[in-house]
Every structure is written in C-alpha cells, then in structure tokens.
Short mmCIF file of C-alpha atoms and ligand atoms in Angstrom, two decimals:
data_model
loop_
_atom_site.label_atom_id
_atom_site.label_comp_id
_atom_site.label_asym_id
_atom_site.label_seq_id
_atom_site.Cartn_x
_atom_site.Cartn_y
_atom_site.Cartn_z
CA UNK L 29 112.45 75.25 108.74
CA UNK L 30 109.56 73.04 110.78
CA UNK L 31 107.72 75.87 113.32
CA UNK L 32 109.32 73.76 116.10
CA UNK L 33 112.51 75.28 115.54
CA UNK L 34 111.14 78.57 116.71
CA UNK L 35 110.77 77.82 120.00
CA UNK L 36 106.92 77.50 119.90
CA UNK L 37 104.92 75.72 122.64
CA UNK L 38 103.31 71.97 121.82
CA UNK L 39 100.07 73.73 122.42
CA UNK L 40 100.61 75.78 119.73
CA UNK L 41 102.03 73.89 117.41
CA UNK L 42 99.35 71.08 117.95
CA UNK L 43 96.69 74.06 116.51
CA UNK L 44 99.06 75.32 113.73
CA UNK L 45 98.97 71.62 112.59
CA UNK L 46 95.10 71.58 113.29
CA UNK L 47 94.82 74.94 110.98
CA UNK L 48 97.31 72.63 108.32
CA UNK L 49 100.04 74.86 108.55
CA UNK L 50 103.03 73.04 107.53
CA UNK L 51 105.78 75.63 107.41
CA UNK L 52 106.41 79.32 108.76
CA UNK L 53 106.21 81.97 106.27
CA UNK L 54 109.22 84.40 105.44
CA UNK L 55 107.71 87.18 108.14
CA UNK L 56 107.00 84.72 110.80
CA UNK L 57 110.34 82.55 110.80
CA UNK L 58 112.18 86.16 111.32
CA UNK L 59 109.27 87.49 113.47
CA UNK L 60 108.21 85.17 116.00
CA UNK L 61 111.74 84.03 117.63
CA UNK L 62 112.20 88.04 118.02
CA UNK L 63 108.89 88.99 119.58
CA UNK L 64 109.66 85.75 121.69
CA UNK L 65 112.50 87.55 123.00
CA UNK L 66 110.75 90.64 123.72
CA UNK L 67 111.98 92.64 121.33
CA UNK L 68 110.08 95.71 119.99
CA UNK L 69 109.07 95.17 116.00
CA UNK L 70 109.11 96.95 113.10
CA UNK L 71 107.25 94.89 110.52
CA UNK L 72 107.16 95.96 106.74
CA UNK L 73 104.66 93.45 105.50
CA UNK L 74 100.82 93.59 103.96
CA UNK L 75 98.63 91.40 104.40
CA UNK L 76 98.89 87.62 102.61
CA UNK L 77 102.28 87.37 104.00
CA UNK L 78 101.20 85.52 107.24
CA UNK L 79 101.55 88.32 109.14
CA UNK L 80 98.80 87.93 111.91
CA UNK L 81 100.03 84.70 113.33
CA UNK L 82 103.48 86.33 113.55
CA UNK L 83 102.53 88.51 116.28
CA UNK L 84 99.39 86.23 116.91
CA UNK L 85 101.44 83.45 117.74
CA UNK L 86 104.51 84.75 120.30
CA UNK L 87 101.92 86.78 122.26
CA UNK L 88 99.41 83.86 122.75
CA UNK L 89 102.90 81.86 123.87
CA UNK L 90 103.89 84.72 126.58
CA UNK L 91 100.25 85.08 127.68
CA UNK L 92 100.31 80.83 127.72
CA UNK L 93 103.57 81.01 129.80
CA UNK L 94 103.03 83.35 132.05
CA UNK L 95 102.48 81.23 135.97
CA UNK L 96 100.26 83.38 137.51
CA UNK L 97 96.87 84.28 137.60
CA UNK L 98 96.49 86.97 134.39
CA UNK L 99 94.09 90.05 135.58
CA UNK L 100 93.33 92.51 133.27
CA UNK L 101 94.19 93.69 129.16
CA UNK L 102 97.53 92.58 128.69
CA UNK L 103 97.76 93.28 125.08
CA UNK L 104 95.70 95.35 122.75
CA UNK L 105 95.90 94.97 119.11
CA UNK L 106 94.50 98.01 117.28
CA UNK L 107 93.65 97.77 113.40
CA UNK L 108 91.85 99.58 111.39
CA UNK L 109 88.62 97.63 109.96
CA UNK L 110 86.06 95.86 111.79
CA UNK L 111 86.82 93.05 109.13
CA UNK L 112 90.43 92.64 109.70
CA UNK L 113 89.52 93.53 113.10
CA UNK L 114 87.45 90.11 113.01
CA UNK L 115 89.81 88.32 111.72
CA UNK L 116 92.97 88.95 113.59
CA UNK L 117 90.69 87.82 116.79
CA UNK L 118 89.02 84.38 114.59
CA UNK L 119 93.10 83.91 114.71
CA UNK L 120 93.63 84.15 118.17
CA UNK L 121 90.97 81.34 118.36
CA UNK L 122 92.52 79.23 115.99
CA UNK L 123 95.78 79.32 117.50
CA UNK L 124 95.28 79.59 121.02
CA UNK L 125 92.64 76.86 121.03
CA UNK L 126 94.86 74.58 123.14
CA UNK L 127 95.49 77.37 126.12
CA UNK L 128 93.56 78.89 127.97
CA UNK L 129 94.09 82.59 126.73
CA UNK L 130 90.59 84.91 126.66
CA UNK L 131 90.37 87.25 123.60
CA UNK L 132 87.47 89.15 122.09
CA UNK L 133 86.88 91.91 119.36
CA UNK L 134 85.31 95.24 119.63
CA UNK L 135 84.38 97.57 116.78
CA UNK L 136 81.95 100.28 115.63
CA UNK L 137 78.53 100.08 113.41
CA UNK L 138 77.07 97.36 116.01
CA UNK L 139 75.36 97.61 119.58
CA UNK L 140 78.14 97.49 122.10
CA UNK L 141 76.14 95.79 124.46
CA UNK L 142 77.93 91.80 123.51
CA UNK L 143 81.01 93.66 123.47
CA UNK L 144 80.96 95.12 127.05
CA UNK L 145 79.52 91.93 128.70
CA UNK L 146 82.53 90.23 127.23
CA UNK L 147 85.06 92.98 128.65
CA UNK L 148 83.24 92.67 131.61
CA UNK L 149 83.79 88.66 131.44
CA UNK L 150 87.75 89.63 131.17
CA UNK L 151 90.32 89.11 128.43
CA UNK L 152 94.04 88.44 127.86
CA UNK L 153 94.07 90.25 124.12
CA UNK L 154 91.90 92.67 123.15
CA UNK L 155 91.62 93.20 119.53
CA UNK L 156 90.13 96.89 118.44
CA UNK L 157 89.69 99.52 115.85
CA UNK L 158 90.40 102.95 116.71
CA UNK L 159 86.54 104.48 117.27
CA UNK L 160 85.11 101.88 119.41
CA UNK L 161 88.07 101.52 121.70
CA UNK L 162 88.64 105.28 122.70
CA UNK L 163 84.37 104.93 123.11
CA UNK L 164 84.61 102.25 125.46
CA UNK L 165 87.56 103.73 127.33
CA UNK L 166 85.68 106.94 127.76
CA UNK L 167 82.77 105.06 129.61
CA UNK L 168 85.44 103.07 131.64
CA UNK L 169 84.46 99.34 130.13
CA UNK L 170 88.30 99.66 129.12
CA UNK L 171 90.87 99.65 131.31
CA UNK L 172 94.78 99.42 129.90
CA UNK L 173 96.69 100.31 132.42
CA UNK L 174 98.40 96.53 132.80
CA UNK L 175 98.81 96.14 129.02
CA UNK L 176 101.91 94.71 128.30
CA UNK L 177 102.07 94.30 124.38
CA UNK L 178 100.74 96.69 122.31
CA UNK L 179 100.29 95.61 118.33
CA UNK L 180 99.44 98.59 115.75
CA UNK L 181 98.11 96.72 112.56
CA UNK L 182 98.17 98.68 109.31
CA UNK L 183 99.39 101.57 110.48
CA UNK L 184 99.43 103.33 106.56
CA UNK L 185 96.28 102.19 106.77
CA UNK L 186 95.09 104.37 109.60
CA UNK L 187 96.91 107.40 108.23
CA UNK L 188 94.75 106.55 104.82
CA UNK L 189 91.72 106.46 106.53
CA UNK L 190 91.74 109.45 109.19
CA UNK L 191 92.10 107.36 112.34
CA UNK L 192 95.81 108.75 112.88
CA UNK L 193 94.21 111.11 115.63
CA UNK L 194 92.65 108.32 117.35
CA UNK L 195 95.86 106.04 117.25
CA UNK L 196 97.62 109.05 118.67
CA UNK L 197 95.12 109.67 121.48
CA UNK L 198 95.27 105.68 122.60
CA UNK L 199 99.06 105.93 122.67
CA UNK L 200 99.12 108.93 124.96
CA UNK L 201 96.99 106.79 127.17
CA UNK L 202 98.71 102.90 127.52
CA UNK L 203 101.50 102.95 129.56
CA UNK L 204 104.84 103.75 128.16
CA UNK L 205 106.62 100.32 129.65
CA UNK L 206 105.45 97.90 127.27
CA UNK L 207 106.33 95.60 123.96
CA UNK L 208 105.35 97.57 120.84
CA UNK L 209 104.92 95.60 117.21
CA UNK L 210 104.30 98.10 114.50
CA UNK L 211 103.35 96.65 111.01
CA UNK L 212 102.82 98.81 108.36
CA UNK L 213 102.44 97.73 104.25
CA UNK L 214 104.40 100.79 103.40
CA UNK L 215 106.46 103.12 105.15
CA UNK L 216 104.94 107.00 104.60
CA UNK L 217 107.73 109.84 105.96
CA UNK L 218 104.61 110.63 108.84
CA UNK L 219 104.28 106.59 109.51
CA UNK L 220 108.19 106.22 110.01
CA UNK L 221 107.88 109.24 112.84
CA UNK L 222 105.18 107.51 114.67
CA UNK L 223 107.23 104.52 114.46
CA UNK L 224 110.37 106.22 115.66
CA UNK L 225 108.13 108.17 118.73
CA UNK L 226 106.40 104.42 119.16
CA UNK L 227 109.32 102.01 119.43
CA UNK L 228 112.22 100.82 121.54
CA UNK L 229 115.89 99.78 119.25
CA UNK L 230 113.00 97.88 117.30
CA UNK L 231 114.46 94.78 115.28
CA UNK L 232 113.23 95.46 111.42
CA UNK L 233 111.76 92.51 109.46
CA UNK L 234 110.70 93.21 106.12
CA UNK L 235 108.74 90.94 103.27
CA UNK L 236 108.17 90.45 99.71
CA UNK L 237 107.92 93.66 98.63
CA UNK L 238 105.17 94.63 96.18
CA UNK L 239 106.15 93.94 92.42
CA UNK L 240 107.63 90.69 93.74
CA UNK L 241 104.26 89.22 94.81
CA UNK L 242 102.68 90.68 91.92
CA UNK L 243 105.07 88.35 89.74
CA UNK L 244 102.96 84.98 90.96
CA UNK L 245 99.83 86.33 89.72
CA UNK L 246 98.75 85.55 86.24
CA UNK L 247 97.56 89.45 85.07
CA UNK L 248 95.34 89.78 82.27
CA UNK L 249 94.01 93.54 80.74
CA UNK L 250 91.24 94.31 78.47
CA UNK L 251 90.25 97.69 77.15
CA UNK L 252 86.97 98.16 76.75
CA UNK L 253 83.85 101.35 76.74
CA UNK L 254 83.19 102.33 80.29
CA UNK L 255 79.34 101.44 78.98
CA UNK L 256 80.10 97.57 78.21
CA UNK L 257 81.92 96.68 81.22
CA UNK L 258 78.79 94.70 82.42
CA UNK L 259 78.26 92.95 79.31
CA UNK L 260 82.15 91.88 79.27
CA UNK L 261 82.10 90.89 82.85
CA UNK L 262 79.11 88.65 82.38
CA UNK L 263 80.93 87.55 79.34
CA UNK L 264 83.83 86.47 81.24
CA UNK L 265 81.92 84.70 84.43
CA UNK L 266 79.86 82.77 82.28
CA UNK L 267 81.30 81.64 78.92
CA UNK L 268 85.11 81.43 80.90
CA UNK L 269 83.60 79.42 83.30
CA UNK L 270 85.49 81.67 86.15
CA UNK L 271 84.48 80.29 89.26
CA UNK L 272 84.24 82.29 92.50
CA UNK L 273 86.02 85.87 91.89
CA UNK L 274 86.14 89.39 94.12
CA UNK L 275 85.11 92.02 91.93
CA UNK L 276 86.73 95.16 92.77
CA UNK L 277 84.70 98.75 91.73
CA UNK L 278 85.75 102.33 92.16
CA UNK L 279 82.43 103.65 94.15
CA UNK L 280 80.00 102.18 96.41
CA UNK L 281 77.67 103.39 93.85
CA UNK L 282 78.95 101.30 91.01
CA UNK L 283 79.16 98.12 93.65
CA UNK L 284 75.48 98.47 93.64
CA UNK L 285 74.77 98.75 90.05
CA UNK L 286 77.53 95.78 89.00
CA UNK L 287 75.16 93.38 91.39
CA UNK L 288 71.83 94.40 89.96
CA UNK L 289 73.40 94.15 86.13
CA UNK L 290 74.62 90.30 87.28
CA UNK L 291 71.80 89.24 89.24
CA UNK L 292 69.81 90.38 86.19
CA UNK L 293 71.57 87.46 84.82
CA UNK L 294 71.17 85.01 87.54
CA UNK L 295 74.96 85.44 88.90
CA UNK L 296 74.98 84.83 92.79
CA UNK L 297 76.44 87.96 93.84
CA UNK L 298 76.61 90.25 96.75
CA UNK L 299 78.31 93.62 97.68
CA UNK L 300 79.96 94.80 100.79
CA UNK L 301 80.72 98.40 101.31
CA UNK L 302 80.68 101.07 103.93
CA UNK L 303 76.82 101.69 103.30
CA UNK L 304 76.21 98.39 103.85
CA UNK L 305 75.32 97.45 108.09
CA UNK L 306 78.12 95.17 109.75
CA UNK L 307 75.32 92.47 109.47
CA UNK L 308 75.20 92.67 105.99
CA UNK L 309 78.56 92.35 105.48
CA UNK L 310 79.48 89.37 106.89
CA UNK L 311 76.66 87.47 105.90
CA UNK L 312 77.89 88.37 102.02
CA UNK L 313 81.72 87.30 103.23
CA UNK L 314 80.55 84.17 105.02
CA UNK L 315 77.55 83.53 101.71
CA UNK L 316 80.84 84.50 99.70
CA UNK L 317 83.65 82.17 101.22
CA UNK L 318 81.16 79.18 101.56
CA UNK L 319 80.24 79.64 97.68
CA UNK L 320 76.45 80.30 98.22
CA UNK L 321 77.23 83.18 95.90
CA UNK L 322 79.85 83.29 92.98
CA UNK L 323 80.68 86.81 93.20
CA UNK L 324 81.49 89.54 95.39
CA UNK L 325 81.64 92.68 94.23
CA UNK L 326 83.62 95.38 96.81
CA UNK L 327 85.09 99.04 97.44
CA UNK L 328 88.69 98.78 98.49
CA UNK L 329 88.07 100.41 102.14
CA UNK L 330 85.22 97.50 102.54
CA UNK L 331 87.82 94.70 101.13
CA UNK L 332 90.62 95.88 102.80
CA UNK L 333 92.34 93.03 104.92
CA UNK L 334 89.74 90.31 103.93
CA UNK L 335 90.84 87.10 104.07
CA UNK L 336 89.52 84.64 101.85
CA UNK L 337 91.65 81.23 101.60
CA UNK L 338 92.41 80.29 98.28
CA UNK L 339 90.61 83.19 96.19
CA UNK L 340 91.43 82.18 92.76
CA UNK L 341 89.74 85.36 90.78
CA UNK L 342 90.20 89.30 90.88
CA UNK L 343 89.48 91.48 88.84
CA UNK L 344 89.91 95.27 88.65
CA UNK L 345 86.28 96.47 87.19
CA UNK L 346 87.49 100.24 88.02
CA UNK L 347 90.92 100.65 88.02
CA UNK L 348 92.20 102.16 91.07
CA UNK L 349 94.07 105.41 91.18
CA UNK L 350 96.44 104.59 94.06
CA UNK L 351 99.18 101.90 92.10
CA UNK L 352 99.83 100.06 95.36
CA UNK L 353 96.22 99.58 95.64
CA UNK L 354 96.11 97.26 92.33
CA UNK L 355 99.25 95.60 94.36
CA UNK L 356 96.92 95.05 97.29
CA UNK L 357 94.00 93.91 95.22
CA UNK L 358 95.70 91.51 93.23
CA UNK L 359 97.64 89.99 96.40
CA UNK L 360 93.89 88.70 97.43
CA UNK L 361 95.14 85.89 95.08
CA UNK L 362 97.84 83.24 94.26
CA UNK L 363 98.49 82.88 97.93
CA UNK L 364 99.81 80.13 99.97
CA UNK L 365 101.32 79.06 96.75
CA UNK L 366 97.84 78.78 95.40
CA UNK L 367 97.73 80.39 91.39
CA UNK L 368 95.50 83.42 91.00
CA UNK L 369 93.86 85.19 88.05
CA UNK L 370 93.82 88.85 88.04
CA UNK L 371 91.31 90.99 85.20
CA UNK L 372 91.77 94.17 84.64
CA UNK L 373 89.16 96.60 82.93
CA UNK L 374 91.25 99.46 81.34
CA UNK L 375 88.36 102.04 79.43
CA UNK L 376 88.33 105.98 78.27
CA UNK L 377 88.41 107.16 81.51
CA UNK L 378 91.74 104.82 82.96
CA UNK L 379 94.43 104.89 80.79
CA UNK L 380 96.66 107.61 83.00
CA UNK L 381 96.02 105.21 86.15
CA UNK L 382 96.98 102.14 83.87
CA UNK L 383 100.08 103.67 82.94
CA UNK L 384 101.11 104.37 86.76
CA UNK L 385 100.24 100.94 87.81
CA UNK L 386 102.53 99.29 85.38
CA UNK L 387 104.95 101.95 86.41
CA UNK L 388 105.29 101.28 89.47
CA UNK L 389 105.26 96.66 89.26
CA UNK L 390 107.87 97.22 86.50
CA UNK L 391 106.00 95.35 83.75
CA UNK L 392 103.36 95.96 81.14
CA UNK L 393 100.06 93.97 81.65
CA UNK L 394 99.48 91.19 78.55
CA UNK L 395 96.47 92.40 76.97
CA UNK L 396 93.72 90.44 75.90
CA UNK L 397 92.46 91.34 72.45
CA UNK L 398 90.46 88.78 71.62
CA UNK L 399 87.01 89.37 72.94
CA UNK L 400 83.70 90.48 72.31
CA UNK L 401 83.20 94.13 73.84
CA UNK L 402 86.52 95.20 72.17
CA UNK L 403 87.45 99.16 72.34
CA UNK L 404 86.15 101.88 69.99
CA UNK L 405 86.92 105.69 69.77
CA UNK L 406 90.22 106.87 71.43
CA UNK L 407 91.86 105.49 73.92
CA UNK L 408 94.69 108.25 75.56
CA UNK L 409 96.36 109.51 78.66
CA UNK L 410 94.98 112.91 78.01
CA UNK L 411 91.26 111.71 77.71
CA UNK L 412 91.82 109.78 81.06
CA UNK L 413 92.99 113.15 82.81
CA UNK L 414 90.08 115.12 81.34
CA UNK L 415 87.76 112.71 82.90
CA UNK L 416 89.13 112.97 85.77
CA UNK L 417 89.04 116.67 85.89
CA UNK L 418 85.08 116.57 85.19
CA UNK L 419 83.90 118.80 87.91
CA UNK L 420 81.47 116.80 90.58
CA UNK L 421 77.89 117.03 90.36
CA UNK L 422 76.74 120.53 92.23
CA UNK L 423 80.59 121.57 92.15
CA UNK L 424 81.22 124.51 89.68
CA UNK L 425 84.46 124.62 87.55
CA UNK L 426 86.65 127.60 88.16
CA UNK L 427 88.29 129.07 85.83
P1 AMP K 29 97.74 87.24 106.87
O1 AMP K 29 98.87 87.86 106.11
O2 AMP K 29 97.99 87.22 108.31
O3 AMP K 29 96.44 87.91 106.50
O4 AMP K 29 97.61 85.71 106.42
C1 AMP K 29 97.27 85.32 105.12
C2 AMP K 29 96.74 83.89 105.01
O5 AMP K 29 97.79 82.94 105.14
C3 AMP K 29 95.69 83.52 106.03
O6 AMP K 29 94.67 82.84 105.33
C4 AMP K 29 96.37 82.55 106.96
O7 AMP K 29 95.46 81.61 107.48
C5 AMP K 29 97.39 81.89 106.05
N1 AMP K 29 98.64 81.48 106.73
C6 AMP K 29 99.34 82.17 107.65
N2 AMP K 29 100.46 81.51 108.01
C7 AMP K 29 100.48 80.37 107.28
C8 AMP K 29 101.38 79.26 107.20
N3 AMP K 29 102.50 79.21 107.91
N4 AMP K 29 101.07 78.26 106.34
C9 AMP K 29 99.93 78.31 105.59
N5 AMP K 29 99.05 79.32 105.62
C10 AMP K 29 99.30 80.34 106.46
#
C-alpha cells in the first residue's frame, strides 16, 4: 500500500516523500480515505502510531481543494499540551508545505501577543489547548463560527488532566454542523459518552493496542535501593555506553535532583517539567533531539506526546503507578521499526506497581542481575504499599 492509493493530492504526497515517508501506517491507511469522505472518526490510537498525519493529512487535502477564497477558522484541533500542541502544528508545516494552507498554534505559559497577531493575520487550522483557546475566544481574537472540522486529540488525556470542563465549554460553542475526529489512547466509560454526545454514525478505526507495541521493545528490570538509583544510572550511561536516553522520574522534584547527581558527573542533561517556563522547555527538547545533551530527564505530564524520531533509550527511574503509563513511556521507543531499549528501576518502594505493570502487558520483565548496585533488605508487595501509605509531609495520619 504506496500513499497514492489513498487518494492523496501530488502536493501532498511530494512533502510526505520530502518528510521520507515511504508507506502509510496501520491508522492512516484506514483513516485518511474515511476522513476524505467526510466521515466523522472515532480513532483508538496513542501516539507513535502515526496518528497526526492521519487527520493532518485529509484536512490539509479538503482545505487544499476547496476553489474558493477560505475566510475564517475552518478547523480547530484541540489537544492537551503545549508540546503536542507544537507538534501537531510543526506537522501541518511539513505536510502542507506544497499548498497554500495557513496554520498556527496557540497555548498557555507564553505572552499571547505572537499568537493574536497571527490570528489576526488569518488561518485555515488552528491548533489549541484547552486554556488559551477559551482565553482568546473570551477577548474575541477567536472566532469559530465557520469551523468546519473539529479534531479532539487525546481526549483521556484531557479527562486525566482536568481540562474536560474546558473541552465541554468549546463544544457548546462551535457549531453543531461540522466533521468531528475524536482520538483517544483509551476509551474511559466518561470518554465513550463524550464521544457518543460528540459524533455523527462515526466510522471506528482502532490500532495496536498496548501489550502489542510493548512486544518490539527490548525491556530490561533491575532492583535496586531507592538510595543508589543515581549511582546505577550513571553506571549504566557511562560504562554501557547508552547513548541519548529519556529518563522518566516520578516528581518534578526528583527530575531536578537526577540532573544535578549527573551533571555532577559531567552527563549533558536537562529536565523539562511543569515548573519549568515554555522557554525552557523547548530549548532542553530542541538541545535534547539535536544531541547537545545526552539525557533528558522528564515527568510524564511534561513528556506526554513528545516526539523524538528515533529515541533509542527509556528508562523508568520511578516506576509509574498508572500501568498504561509504562505502556506510554516505553512506546517513546522502537518506533518506525527502529529497536528501542527500555530500563526499568524496580526498588523498596515499587514492587506493588511492578507487579500491575506486568499484569496488565501479559509478561514478566527479564531482570538484570548482574550489576553493581544490586538489592539488599526486603524486597515485597506489602513494603511497596506501606510506602505508599506514608502520610505527606504536614498531612496527619488518621487513625
Ligand atoms: P504520531 O503518532 O503522530 O505522534 O507519529 C509518530 C512518528 O511517526 C512521528 O515522528 C512521525 O513523523 C512519524 N510518522 C508518521 N507517519 C509516518 C509514516 N507513514 N512513515 C514514517 N514515519 C511516520
């Protein structure tokens, strides 16, 4: 399957080939010819599966198509970082390239001045998260009221991260004649109802579910003391020789304190979290992805929907205690066919979050045994939940 078959314009396909994009993944060989057709879209699909030029590349074909003069937003796709939020709109560049569609971003943390001028300059698609948008709307910079296509990106996501309110508001708003695409990585009872209030006898396209992916990635786990998880990390950057790796921590806290123990060391490294300023964080992605530093270390709200081609290295310095979030995590690698390494740290404080995570890909994780920082003392579910249970600083245990 060639992405001629689909139906795609030569302007299009001449910047797929620019990008080197030889052949349509899974979710865009059943997406595109559908969206093509107008059809509203149910997409169950995270990301790594190709998923933005799926709806990326119909819509910039209808906008492309259409004969007369465009005036005004005629599609809006909402998602819920300002990363992905970036990145979904550096896509619309890539692939519209050889048409003449307009597109910019908007998002919160940054001076809206660029982003107004550029409304005010007028675009086709209009790529947003939640905050910023209903802002902008509010002060009349926004006007939706000829949007045609509207794409909802990551919809668990928003439900995960409190925007479900302001997804709710913006629908009540755009008007109810339209083309909806709804992608969502998993499929929550309250995410299926706002699908079902959202969509129109939607066609349903599902991909590679999680423990499938998971199966590419070459998992490794090593128990060790919460206390010489630096030490092993450094171990395993420098005598390994592991090149560039993503370096995934529990807190934005412990993001802080993982860069200070490896620049110690002389590791290149860099965090991005939610503390960190918008400006900050893409200068440690961009430092990151042009390998002016070795490591990045990240929180999984900051991470989420990064996209870093070929990523060879992830490892899972706090394991998380959400089992689809290792899933998403680990999918950072082995894409495109590329191989991928995933480390795991399992210590004192893990073991009941280990035990759900290889509950839920079907498999236990080969341990390493072999290395220098290897566990003392006991290692058991029950310890894990006590830790857990440790009441907060300032919070008082009741009993
Ligand atoms: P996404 O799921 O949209 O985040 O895409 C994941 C990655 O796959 C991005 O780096 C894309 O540039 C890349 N990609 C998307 N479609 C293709 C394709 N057909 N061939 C090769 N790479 C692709």
């Amino acid at each position: 399957m060639a992405f001629k078959n689909l139906g795609i314009i030569d302007p299009i396909l001449k910047a797929l080939a620019n990008e080197g994009y030889t052949t349509p993944t899974p979710i865009q060989q059943q997406a595109i010819p559908l969206v093509l057709q107008g059809r509203d879209l149910l997409g169950c699909a995270q990301t790594g599966t190709g998923k933005t030029a799926a709806f990326a590349i119909p819509i910039i074909q209808h906008l492309a198509e259409k004969k007369q003069i465009r005036s005004g937003i005629k599609t809006l796709i909402l998602t819920p970082t300002r990363e992905l939020a970036i990145q979904i709109d550096e896509s619309f560049a890539a692939y519209g390239k050889f048409t003449n569609i307009k597109h910019t971003v908007i998002f919160g943390g940054v001076s809206q001045l660029h982003q107004v001028n550029a409304l005010k300059r007028g675009v086709d698609v209009l790529v947003a998260t939640p905050g910023r948008l209903l802002d902008l709307i509010n002060q009349r910079f926004v006007d939706l009221r000829q949007l045609e296509i509207f794409v909802l990106d990551e919809a668990d996501r928003m439900l995960d991260m409190g925007f479900i309110h302001d997804v709710k508001k913006l629908i009540a708003i755009i008007p109810a004649k339209r083309q909806t695409l709804f992608f969502s990585a998993t499929m929550p009872p309250e995410i299926q109802k706002l699908a079902d209030s959202l969509l129109t006898k939607p066609a349903f396209v599902e991909v590679t579910p999680p423990s499938s992916t998971v199966d590419k990635i070459d998992q490794h786990l090593y128990y060790v003391n919460k206390g010489n998880k630096p030490e092993l990390l450094l171990h395993l950057l420098q005598k390994k020789k592991i090149g560039s790796a993503l370096v995934f921590t529990k807190t934005k806290h412990g993001a802080d304190k993982v860069v200070k123990q490896l620049q110690k060391e002389h590791v290149k490294t860099a965090a991005i979290h939610g503390n960190k300023s918008q400006n900050a964080r893409q200068n440690a992605l961009s430092d990151f992805k042009n390998g002016k530093i070795q490591v990045l270390i990240a929180t999984d709200i900051a991470a989420r929907g990064i996209d870093i081609d070929e990523l060879a290295n992830v490892f899972n310095y706090d394991l998380p205690n959400i089992p689809e979030t290792y899933v998403h995590r680990i999918g950072r690698t082995g894409r495109a066919g590329n191989s991928g390494i995933a480390i795991s740290f399992c210590d004192e404080e893990t073991v009941k979050e280990l035990k759900d995570i290889e509950k839920l890909i079907g498999k236990k994780i080969p341990v390493v045994e072999d290395h220098p920082y290897p566990f003392k003392g006991t290692l058991s579910e029950k310890a894990g939940e006590l830790a857990r249970k440790k009441p907060k600083q300032g919070q008082r245990r009741r009993y």
